[in-house]
Amino acid sequence: MSHVMNTYARLPVAFSHGQGSRITDTEGKEYLDGLSGIAVSTLGHAHPKLIAAISAQAGRMLHTSNLYRIREQEQLADRLAALSGMQEIFFCNSGCEANEAAIKLARYYGHKKGIETPTVIVMEKAFHGRTMATLSATGNRKAQAGFEPLVSGFIRVPYNDIEAIKTVAEHNKQIVAVMLEIVQGEGGIHLASIEFQKELREICDANDWLLICDEVQCGMARTGKWFGYQHAGIQPDVATLAKGLGSGVPIGACMAGGKAAGLFGPGNHGSTFGGNPLACTAALTTIDVIEQDGLMDNAEKVGALIRQLFADALKGVVGLVDIRGHGLMIGVELDRPCGELVGKALAAGLLINVTSDKVIRLLPPLTFSEAEACELVGRVVPLIKDFLAG
Ligand SMILES: *Cc1c(COP(=O)(O)O)cnc(C)c1O
């Protein structure tokens, strides 16, 4: 541990292997995984189709270069374009990189229109990553503190506040885009209202702005549709993906359509590893399994069940503020900081998370069964009740 840079408050446990929604630590203790490594292990652990596909790909070839055509990348771009309604896709390795590409696209779009200081509207409580530009776009002062000067060109408004955006539109002629998470993850599982999304699309059209959806956490079927924006029936100009895209193999994507398509040419952006054959094979297989096994419907159904079970079990409990979410992106908000629940859950053989101090966050694999949902809620509820009573 001592030579690993101290950037995480790690729990004192390491895992050796997993199967489905269960994961086992190096001492042989088993845990129920209610977190999927923060919305990454879409297909759970050790999915046989993913193992077979990436093993076969590793046996053929891991990497070539974006100096050449990459067949698997072209196939994945076709699949994602069809699923998302986008036209072209840039591949990278993580969420912050996908958002960097989106921010660069927005600035490029602005400059092409003659806007000298392109500015992106971002949301309070947003999380877009830890690189300088994405940290600057993130709405968390604690994460930004000590890293100033931040990247300029962002203006922040409250989430779900259409009037605030209209006011900015009136006064700031440098705006080129609005960027938001349809469900805010790190910010505490907050949902953009359908009405807000629709009005946002209209305002972006009226002002010739790009609408950028950061789908890094809420995308890839987690909310019951491929992408969060599809619930409102809107079509953003740019959407970014990462976390669940490769089911654990690192890959990110910046997808562009509408006014954002066709902007970049050779030399405008790039990535050494981005979209390599191994990562794209993992993503293609993830998409196949989601489709074949009906995991979108499963996310919707099991997520609703989990929220219902929590609502029943925690009814009238003093200290409970809210139970919310969409599909398998679930937040249980308490009236006080509850980070200590994570360690208590771990001791009890459960992987959960607390974000935004007071929100218990659950992001189980999309393969999560109804029985596992009942077990998870049944085992988490006593921990919450004990905590609130103590
Ligand atoms: C996790 C996350 C990111 C950053 O992704 P990294 O892969 O850690 O860079 C960006 N946006 C959202 C919404 C996220 O949840």
mmCIF file of C-alpha atoms in Angstrom, residues 23-362:
data_model
loop_
_atom_site.group_PDB
_atom_site.id
_atom_site.type_symbol
_atom_site.label_atom_id
_atom_site.label_comp_id
_atom_site.label_asym_id
_atom_site.label_seq_id
_atom_site.Cartn_x
_atom_site.Cartn_y
_atom_site.Cartn_z
ATOM 1 C CA ILE A 23 -17.640 -11.305 -4.877
ATOM 2 C CA THR A 24 -15.126 -13.000 -2.550
ATOM 3 C CA ASP A 25 -12.302 -11.360 -0.620
ATOM 4 C CA THR A 26 -8.775 -12.670 -0.161
ATOM 5 C CA GLU A 27 -9.798 -14.245 3.176
ATOM 6 C CA GLY A 28 -12.591 -16.209 1.543
ATOM 7 C CA LYS A 29 -15.490 -14.092 2.822
ATOM 8 C CA GLU A 30 -18.357 -13.586 0.347
ATOM 9 C CA TYR A 31 -20.190 -10.315 -0.328
ATOM 10 C CA LEU A 32 -23.337 -9.354 -2.228
ATOM 11 C CA ASP A 33 -22.369 -6.699 -4.740
ATOM 12 C CA GLY A 34 -24.789 -3.771 -4.668
ATOM 13 C CA LEU A 35 -22.335 -1.412 -6.360
ATOM 14 C CA SER A 36 -20.729 -3.065 -9.429
ATOM 15 C CA GLY A 37 -17.507 -1.142 -8.861
ATOM 16 C CA ILE A 38 -19.544 2.095 -9.258
ATOM 17 C CA ALA A 39 -21.777 1.107 -12.178
ATOM 18 C CA VAL A 40 -18.987 -0.636 -14.087
ATOM 19 C CA SER A 41 -19.621 -4.393 -13.852
ATOM 20 C CA THR A 42 -22.751 -4.272 -16.010
ATOM 21 C CA LEU A 43 -22.870 -8.051 -16.499
ATOM 22 C CA GLY A 44 -21.809 -8.898 -12.947
ATOM 23 C CA HIS A 45 -18.583 -10.784 -12.317
ATOM 24 C CA ALA A 46 -17.070 -13.494 -14.524
ATOM 25 C CA HIS A 47 -19.842 -13.494 -17.118
ATOM 26 C CA PRO A 48 -19.134 -16.535 -19.342
ATOM 27 C CA LYS A 49 -19.829 -14.722 -22.633
ATOM 28 C CA LEU A 50 -17.574 -11.829 -21.709
ATOM 29 C CA ILE A 51 -14.811 -14.188 -20.593
ATOM 30 C CA ALA A 52 -15.042 -16.100 -23.869
ATOM 31 C CA ALA A 53 -15.091 -12.988 -26.044
ATOM 32 C CA ILE A 54 -12.203 -11.149 -24.432
ATOM 33 C CA SER A 55 -10.127 -14.339 -24.094
ATOM 34 C CA ALA A 56 -10.555 -15.012 -27.797
ATOM 35 C CA GLN A 57 -9.718 -11.396 -28.639
ATOM 36 C CA ALA A 58 -6.645 -11.475 -26.386
ATOM 37 C CA GLY A 59 -5.527 -14.586 -28.253
ATOM 38 C CA ARG A 60 -5.843 -12.799 -31.595
ATOM 39 C CA MET A 61 -4.580 -9.320 -30.759
ATOM 40 C CA LEU A 62 -4.827 -6.750 -27.969
ATOM 41 C CA HIS A 63 -3.807 -3.523 -29.626
ATOM 42 C CA THR A 64 -2.893 -2.057 -32.961
ATOM 43 C CA SER A 65 -3.181 1.736 -33.213
ATOM 44 C CA ASN A 66 -5.528 4.417 -34.392
ATOM 45 C CA LEU A 67 -3.005 4.885 -37.186
ATOM 46 C CA TYR A 68 -4.921 1.996 -38.784
ATOM 47 C CA ARG A 69 -8.514 0.953 -39.202
ATOM 48 C CA ILE A 70 -9.836 -1.095 -36.293
ATOM 49 C CA ARG A 71 -12.605 -3.474 -37.274
ATOM 50 C CA GLU A 72 -14.005 -3.948 -33.757
ATOM 51 C CA GLN A 73 -14.100 -0.159 -33.246
ATOM 52 C CA GLU A 74 -16.060 0.326 -36.464
ATOM 53 C CA GLN A 75 -18.513 -2.388 -35.407
ATOM 54 C CA LEU A 76 -18.960 -0.841 -31.962
ATOM 55 C CA ALA A 77 -19.477 2.630 -33.462
ATOM 56 C CA ASP A 78 -22.206 1.197 -35.712
ATOM 57 C CA ARG A 79 -23.930 -0.476 -32.764
ATOM 58 C CA LEU A 80 -23.763 2.575 -30.512
ATOM 59 C CA ALA A 81 -24.917 4.907 -33.282
ATOM 60 C CA ALA A 82 -27.963 2.724 -33.890
ATOM 61 C CA LEU A 83 -28.786 2.526 -30.173
ATOM 62 C CA SER A 84 -28.220 6.194 -29.370
ATOM 63 C CA GLY A 85 -29.424 8.016 -32.482
ATOM 64 C CA MET A 86 -25.930 9.519 -32.856
ATOM 65 C CA GLN A 87 -23.885 9.740 -36.035
ATOM 66 C CA GLU A 88 -20.224 9.395 -35.065
ATOM 67 C CA ILE A 89 -18.285 8.212 -32.065
ATOM 68 C CA PHE A 90 -14.847 8.947 -30.648
ATOM 69 C CA PHE A 91 -13.381 6.259 -28.380
ATOM 70 C CA CYS A 92 -11.243 6.815 -25.310
ATOM 71 C CA ASN A 93 -10.621 5.003 -22.032
ATOM 72 C CA SER A 94 -12.613 6.709 -19.295
ATOM 73 C CA GLY A 95 -15.439 9.034 -18.411
ATOM 74 C CA CYS A 96 -13.355 12.154 -17.926
ATOM 75 C CA GLU A 97 -11.729 11.630 -21.311
ATOM 76 C CA ALA A 98 -15.115 11.218 -22.953
ATOM 77 C CA ASN A 99 -16.204 14.490 -21.351
ATOM 78 C CA GLU A 100 -12.957 16.216 -22.356
ATOM 79 C CA ALA A 101 -13.778 15.275 -25.934
ATOM 80 C CA ALA A 102 -17.311 16.639 -25.510
ATOM 81 C CA ILE A 103 -16.025 19.933 -24.071
ATOM 82 C CA LYS A 104 -13.480 20.262 -26.889
ATOM 83 C CA LEU A 105 -16.264 19.581 -29.408
ATOM 84 C CA ALA A 106 -18.393 22.334 -27.851
ATOM 85 C CA ARG A 107 -15.532 24.838 -27.948
ATOM 86 C CA TYR A 108 -14.695 23.929 -31.536
ATOM 87 C CA TYR A 109 -18.331 24.311 -32.474
ATOM 88 C CA GLY A 110 -18.334 27.774 -30.895
ATOM 89 C CA HIS A 111 -15.157 28.950 -32.573
ATOM 90 C CA LYS A 112 -16.500 27.833 -35.948
ATOM 91 C CA LYS A 113 -19.460 30.138 -35.317
ATOM 92 C CA GLY A 114 -17.123 33.008 -34.444
ATOM 93 C CA ILE A 115 -17.644 32.856 -30.675
ATOM 94 C CA GLU A 116 -14.372 33.889 -29.070
ATOM 95 C CA THR A 117 -14.792 32.571 -25.528
ATOM 96 C CA PRO A 118 -17.072 29.546 -25.850
ATOM 97 C CA THR A 119 -18.817 28.886 -22.555
ATOM 98 C CA VAL A 120 -20.640 25.751 -21.390
ATOM 99 C CA ILE A 121 -23.531 25.854 -18.932
ATOM 100 C CA VAL A 122 -23.062 23.192 -16.241
ATOM 101 C CA MET A 123 -25.115 22.150 -13.216
ATOM 102 C CA GLU A 124 -24.773 22.413 -9.473
ATOM 103 C CA LYS A 125 -23.787 19.047 -7.936
ATOM 104 C CA ALA A 126 -22.602 17.816 -11.344
ATOM 105 C CA PHE A 127 -19.766 15.324 -11.597
ATOM 106 C CA HIS A 128 -17.872 15.124 -14.867
ATOM 107 C CA GLY A 129 -14.422 13.855 -13.844
ATOM 108 C CA ARG A 130 -11.054 14.774 -12.366
ATOM 109 C CA THR A 131 -9.030 16.139 -15.272
ATOM 110 C CA MET A 132 -8.634 19.915 -15.263
ATOM 111 C CA ALA A 133 -11.483 20.697 -17.652
ATOM 112 C CA THR A 134 -13.884 18.099 -16.260
ATOM 113 C CA LEU A 135 -13.010 19.075 -12.674
ATOM 114 C CA SER A 136 -13.830 22.657 -13.623
ATOM 115 C CA ALA A 137 -17.165 21.476 -15.025
ATOM 116 C CA THR A 138 -17.842 19.498 -11.837
ATOM 117 C CA GLY A 139 -20.045 21.218 -9.270
ATOM 118 C CA ASN A 140 -18.166 20.219 -6.144
ATOM 119 C CA ARG A 141 -15.987 22.823 -4.441
ATOM 120 C CA LYS A 142 -14.294 20.211 -2.253
ATOM 121 C CA ALA A 143 -13.030 18.347 -5.305
ATOM 122 C CA GLN A 144 -11.773 21.577 -6.885
ATOM 123 C CA ALA A 145 -10.086 23.071 -3.805
ATOM 124 C CA GLY A 146 -6.334 23.339 -4.168
ATOM 125 C CA PHE A 147 -6.314 22.856 -7.921
ATOM 126 C CA GLU A 148 -6.963 26.412 -9.020
ATOM 127 C CA PRO A 149 -6.690 28.024 -11.470
ATOM 128 C CA LEU A 150 -9.616 26.094 -12.880
ATOM 129 C CA VAL A 151 -10.310 25.972 -16.598
ATOM 130 C CA SER A 152 -12.480 28.908 -17.596
ATOM 131 C CA GLY A 153 -15.479 28.761 -19.891
ATOM 132 C CA PHE A 154 -18.067 27.232 -17.576
ATOM 133 C CA ILE A 155 -21.081 28.863 -15.991
ATOM 134 C CA ARG A 156 -23.087 27.060 -13.322
ATOM 135 C CA VAL A 157 -26.847 26.932 -12.767
ATOM 136 C CA PRO A 158 -29.058 24.969 -10.350
ATOM 137 C CA TYR A 159 -30.201 21.544 -11.625
ATOM 138 C CA ASN A 160 -33.762 21.381 -12.983
ATOM 139 C CA ASP A 161 -34.006 25.177 -13.087
ATOM 140 C CA ILE A 162 -35.090 26.186 -16.583
ATOM 141 C CA GLU A 163 -35.527 29.846 -15.611
ATOM 142 C CA ALA A 164 -31.861 30.071 -14.610
ATOM 143 C CA ILE A 165 -30.890 28.818 -18.062
ATOM 144 C CA LYS A 166 -33.183 31.303 -19.775
ATOM 145 C CA THR A 167 -31.579 34.111 -17.780
ATOM 146 C CA VAL A 168 -28.106 33.008 -18.846
ATOM 147 C CA ALA A 169 -29.312 32.794 -22.457
ATOM 148 C CA GLU A 170 -30.443 36.407 -22.304
ATOM 149 C CA HIS A 171 -27.256 37.827 -20.854
ATOM 150 C CA ASN A 172 -24.419 35.653 -22.126
ATOM 151 C CA LYS A 173 -23.829 35.488 -25.864
ATOM 152 C CA GLN A 174 -20.771 33.247 -25.510
ATOM 153 C CA ILE A 175 -22.762 30.132 -24.571
ATOM 154 C CA VAL A 176 -22.212 27.171 -26.898
ATOM 155 C CA ALA A 177 -23.610 24.225 -24.951
ATOM 156 C CA VAL A 178 -25.410 22.893 -21.905
ATOM 157 C CA MET A 179 -23.905 19.839 -20.213
ATOM 158 C CA LEU A 180 -25.711 17.681 -17.668
ATOM 159 C CA GLU A 181 -26.228 14.219 -16.236
ATOM 160 C CA ILE A 182 -29.795 13.001 -16.770
ATOM 161 C CA VAL A 183 -29.414 11.267 -13.406
ATOM 162 C CA GLN A 184 -26.714 12.825 -11.249
ATOM 163 C CA GLY A 185 -24.684 10.012 -9.722
ATOM 164 C CA GLU A 186 -21.952 11.378 -7.460
ATOM 165 C CA GLY A 187 -24.182 14.360 -6.657
ATOM 166 C CA GLY A 188 -26.642 12.084 -4.825
ATOM 167 C CA ILE A 189 -28.953 10.396 -7.399
ATOM 168 C CA HIS A 190 -30.894 13.420 -8.573
ATOM 169 C CA LEU A 191 -33.127 13.056 -11.642
ATOM 170 C CA ALA A 192 -33.611 15.679 -14.306
ATOM 171 C CA SER A 193 -37.355 16.084 -14.764
ATOM 172 C CA ILE A 194 -38.820 15.097 -18.135
ATOM 173 C CA GLU A 195 -40.159 18.629 -18.540
ATOM 174 C CA PHE A 196 -36.750 20.150 -17.790
ATOM 175 C CA GLN A 197 -35.122 17.905 -20.399
ATOM 176 C CA LYS A 198 -37.673 18.784 -23.064
ATOM 177 C CA GLU A 199 -37.438 22.510 -22.390
ATOM 178 C CA LEU A 200 -33.669 22.259 -22.367
ATOM 179 C CA ARG A 201 -33.763 20.679 -25.812
ATOM 180 C CA GLU A 202 -35.971 23.530 -27.050
ATOM 181 C CA ILE A 203 -33.743 26.223 -25.557
ATOM 182 C CA CYS A 204 -30.656 24.615 -27.078
ATOM 183 C CA ASP A 205 -32.359 24.562 -30.484
ATOM 184 C CA ALA A 206 -33.581 28.135 -30.188
ATOM 185 C CA ASN A 207 -30.101 29.408 -29.260
ATOM 186 C CA ASP A 208 -28.105 27.096 -31.506
ATOM 187 C CA TRP A 209 -26.385 25.463 -28.499
ATOM 188 C CA LEU A 210 -25.281 21.857 -28.202
ATOM 189 C CA LEU A 211 -27.026 19.687 -25.656
ATOM 190 C CA ILE A 212 -24.447 17.410 -24.029
ATOM 191 C CA CYS A 213 -25.576 14.488 -21.868
ATOM 192 C CA ASP A 214 -22.974 12.926 -19.597
ATOM 193 C CA GLU A 215 -24.251 9.346 -19.588
ATOM 194 C CA VAL A 216 -21.082 7.946 -18.042
ATOM 195 C CA GLN A 217 -22.964 6.613 -15.008
ATOM 196 C CA CYS A 218 -26.628 6.532 -16.043
ATOM 197 C CA GLY A 219 -26.088 5.216 -19.588
ATOM 198 C CA MET A 220 -25.733 1.650 -20.880
ATOM 199 C CA ALA A 221 -29.198 0.428 -19.853
ATOM 200 C CA ARG A 222 -28.806 1.200 -16.145
ATOM 201 C CA THR A 223 -32.002 3.257 -15.974
ATOM 202 C CA GLY A 224 -34.032 0.793 -18.051
ATOM 203 C CA LYS A 225 -33.311 2.373 -21.426
ATOM 204 C CA TRP A 226 -30.003 2.376 -23.260
ATOM 205 C CA PHE A 227 -29.490 6.035 -22.380
ATOM 206 C CA GLY A 228 -31.085 8.216 -19.739
ATOM 207 C CA TYR A 229 -32.248 10.855 -22.221
ATOM 208 C CA GLN A 230 -34.397 8.311 -24.042
ATOM 209 C CA HIS A 231 -36.976 8.371 -21.232
ATOM 210 C CA ALA A 232 -37.814 11.978 -22.195
ATOM 211 C CA GLY A 233 -37.648 11.191 -25.888
ATOM 212 C CA ILE A 234 -35.084 13.921 -26.472
ATOM 213 C CA GLN A 235 -32.018 13.638 -28.664
ATOM 214 C CA PRO A 236 -28.877 15.368 -27.390
ATOM 215 C CA ASP A 237 -26.162 16.525 -29.789
ATOM 216 C CA VAL A 238 -23.432 14.886 -27.733
ATOM 217 C CA ALA A 239 -23.526 12.046 -25.203
ATOM 218 C CA THR A 240 -20.652 10.508 -23.313
ATOM 219 C CA LEU A 241 -20.217 6.966 -22.026
ATOM 220 C CA ALA A 242 -17.699 5.010 -20.001
ATOM 221 C CA LYS A 243 -18.283 3.160 -16.720
ATOM 222 C CA GLY A 244 -20.623 0.310 -17.745
ATOM 223 C CA LEU A 245 -19.692 0.275 -21.436
ATOM 224 C CA GLY A 246 -17.070 -2.466 -21.225
ATOM 225 C CA SER A 247 -18.352 -4.313 -18.134
ATOM 226 C CA GLY A 248 -14.997 -3.746 -16.422
ATOM 227 C CA VAL A 249 -12.668 -3.364 -19.379
ATOM 228 C CA PRO A 250 -11.791 0.349 -19.541
ATOM 229 C CA ILE A 251 -13.416 2.160 -22.454
ATOM 230 C CA GLY A 252 -15.087 5.529 -22.936
ATOM 231 C CA ALA A 253 -16.975 7.073 -25.825
ATOM 232 C CA CYS A 254 -18.003 10.534 -26.961
ATOM 233 C CA MET A 255 -20.946 10.265 -29.336
ATOM 234 C CA ALA A 256 -21.935 13.146 -31.598
ATOM 235 C CA GLY A 257 -24.978 13.765 -33.740
ATOM 236 C CA GLY A 258 -26.948 16.643 -35.180
ATOM 237 C CA LYS A 259 -25.007 19.899 -35.144
ATOM 238 C CA ALA A 260 -22.088 18.228 -33.373
ATOM 239 C CA ALA A 261 -21.455 15.634 -36.082
ATOM 240 C CA GLY A 262 -18.785 16.193 -38.678
ATOM 241 C CA LEU A 263 -16.964 18.875 -36.680
ATOM 242 C CA PHE A 264 -13.704 17.096 -35.939
ATOM 243 C CA GLY A 265 -11.249 16.106 -38.624
ATOM 244 C CA PRO A 266 -7.848 14.378 -38.460
ATOM 245 C CA GLY A 267 -5.629 16.029 -35.858
ATOM 246 C CA ASN A 268 -8.400 17.599 -33.789
ATOM 247 C CA HIS A 269 -8.422 14.892 -31.148
ATOM 248 C CA GLY A 270 -6.895 11.513 -30.400
ATOM 249 C CA SER A 271 -6.027 8.742 -27.985
ATOM 250 C CA THR A 272 -3.319 6.060 -28.074
ATOM 251 C CA PHE A 273 -5.366 3.334 -26.398
ATOM 252 C CA GLY A 274 -8.830 4.615 -27.285
ATOM 253 C CA GLY A 275 -11.075 2.038 -28.905
ATOM 254 C CA ASN A 276 -8.544 -0.756 -29.071
ATOM 255 C CA PRO A 277 -9.684 -4.226 -30.189
ATOM 256 C CA LEU A 278 -9.855 -5.674 -26.667
ATOM 257 C CA ALA A 279 -11.900 -2.838 -25.189
ATOM 258 C CA CYS A 280 -14.263 -2.724 -28.160
ATOM 259 C CA THR A 281 -14.815 -6.473 -28.010
ATOM 260 C CA ALA A 282 -15.766 -6.125 -24.338
ATOM 261 C CA ALA A 283 -18.249 -3.359 -25.191
ATOM 262 C CA LEU A 284 -19.725 -5.252 -28.148
ATOM 263 C CA THR A 285 -20.239 -8.289 -25.931
ATOM 264 C CA THR A 286 -21.757 -6.170 -23.174
ATOM 265 C CA ILE A 287 -24.290 -4.782 -25.664
ATOM 266 C CA ASP A 288 -25.042 -8.280 -27.013
ATOM 267 C CA VAL A 289 -25.725 -9.689 -23.564
ATOM 268 C CA ILE A 290 -27.854 -6.717 -22.489
ATOM 269 C CA GLU A 291 -29.994 -7.312 -25.587
ATOM 270 C CA GLN A 292 -30.101 -11.108 -25.491
ATOM 271 C CA ASP A 293 -30.808 -11.358 -21.769
ATOM 272 C CA GLY A 294 -33.293 -8.469 -21.607
ATOM 273 C CA LEU A 295 -31.203 -6.612 -19.053
ATOM 274 C CA MET A 296 -32.836 -3.253 -19.768
ATOM 275 C CA ASP A 297 -36.192 -4.584 -18.654
ATOM 276 C CA ASN A 298 -34.495 -6.299 -15.756
ATOM 277 C CA ALA A 299 -32.916 -3.015 -14.628
ATOM 278 C CA GLU A 300 -36.280 -1.268 -14.746
ATOM 279 C CA LYS A 301 -38.135 -4.076 -12.946
ATOM 280 C CA VAL A 302 -35.569 -4.944 -10.268
ATOM 281 C CA GLY A 303 -34.809 -1.271 -9.639
ATOM 282 C CA ALA A 304 -38.483 -0.524 -9.050
ATOM 283 C CA LEU A 305 -38.681 -3.534 -6.742
ATOM 284 C CA ILE A 306 -35.713 -2.343 -4.692
ATOM 285 C CA ARG A 307 -37.229 1.124 -4.249
ATOM 286 C CA GLN A 308 -40.585 -0.380 -3.309
ATOM 287 C CA LEU A 309 -39.010 -2.738 -0.774
ATOM 288 C CA PHE A 310 -37.103 0.145 0.797
ATOM 289 C CA ALA A 311 -40.228 2.284 0.903
ATOM 290 C CA ASP A 312 -42.167 -0.497 2.664
ATOM 291 C CA ALA A 313 -39.407 -1.372 5.113
ATOM 292 C CA LEU A 314 -38.465 2.217 6.000
ATOM 293 C CA LYS A 315 -41.962 3.667 6.159
ATOM 294 C CA GLY A 316 -42.239 6.120 9.032
ATOM 295 C CA VAL A 317 -38.616 5.691 10.057
ATOM 296 C CA VAL A 318 -37.350 8.966 11.522
ATOM 297 C CA GLY A 319 -34.254 10.166 9.686
ATOM 298 C CA LEU A 320 -35.270 8.910 6.257
ATOM 299 C CA VAL A 321 -35.509 11.798 3.802
ATOM 300 C CA ASP A 322 -36.134 10.224 0.412
ATOM 301 C CA ILE A 323 -35.912 7.072 -1.689
ATOM 302 C CA ARG A 324 -35.340 7.804 -5.349
ATOM 303 C CA GLY A 325 -33.707 6.674 -8.541
ATOM 304 C CA HIS A 326 -34.336 5.199 -11.921
ATOM 305 C CA GLY A 327 -33.782 1.543 -12.783
ATOM 306 C CA LEU A 328 -30.723 0.206 -11.020
ATOM 307 C CA MET A 329 -29.468 3.634 -10.005
ATOM 308 C CA ILE A 330 -30.863 4.058 -6.522
ATOM 309 C CA GLY A 331 -30.427 6.567 -3.724
ATOM 310 C CA VAL A 332 -31.697 6.447 -0.150
ATOM 311 C CA GLU A 333 -31.192 9.841 1.448
ATOM 312 C CA LEU A 334 -30.927 10.211 5.217
ATOM 313 C CA ASP A 335 -31.054 13.392 7.287
ATOM 314 C CA ARG A 336 -27.422 13.072 8.424
ATOM 315 C CA PRO A 337 -24.005 12.069 7.088
ATOM 316 C CA CYS A 338 -23.941 8.284 6.912
ATOM 317 C CA GLY A 339 -20.578 7.340 5.410
ATOM 318 C CA GLU A 340 -19.980 4.916 8.268
ATOM 319 C CA LEU A 341 -22.711 2.665 6.820
ATOM 320 C CA VAL A 342 -20.327 1.591 4.075
ATOM 321 C CA GLY A 343 -17.966 -0.050 6.579
ATOM 322 C CA LYS A 344 -20.843 -1.571 8.533
ATOM 323 C CA ALA A 345 -22.264 -3.030 5.318
ATOM 324 C CA LEU A 346 -18.868 -4.410 4.401
ATOM 325 C CA ALA A 347 -18.604 -6.151 7.767
ATOM 326 C CA ALA A 348 -22.057 -7.598 7.079
ATOM 327 C CA GLY A 349 -20.978 -8.877 3.656
ATOM 328 C CA LEU A 350 -22.524 -6.156 1.473
ATOM 329 C CA LEU A 351 -21.004 -3.739 -0.996
ATOM 330 C CA ILE A 352 -22.833 -0.405 -0.981
ATOM 331 C CA ASN A 353 -21.753 3.209 -1.281
ATOM 332 C CA VAL A 354 -22.555 6.571 0.252
ATOM 333 C CA THR A 355 -22.275 9.677 -1.901
ATOM 334 C CA SER A 356 -22.883 13.339 -1.242
ATOM 335 C CA ASP A 357 -22.476 12.568 2.512
ATOM 336 C CA LYS A 358 -26.070 11.536 3.175
ATOM 337 C CA VAL A 359 -27.154 9.382 0.241
ATOM 338 C CA ILE A 360 -26.817 5.612 0.295
ATOM 339 C CA ARG A 361 -26.161 4.709 -3.337
ATOM 340 C CA LEU A 362 -26.897 1.345 -4.909
#
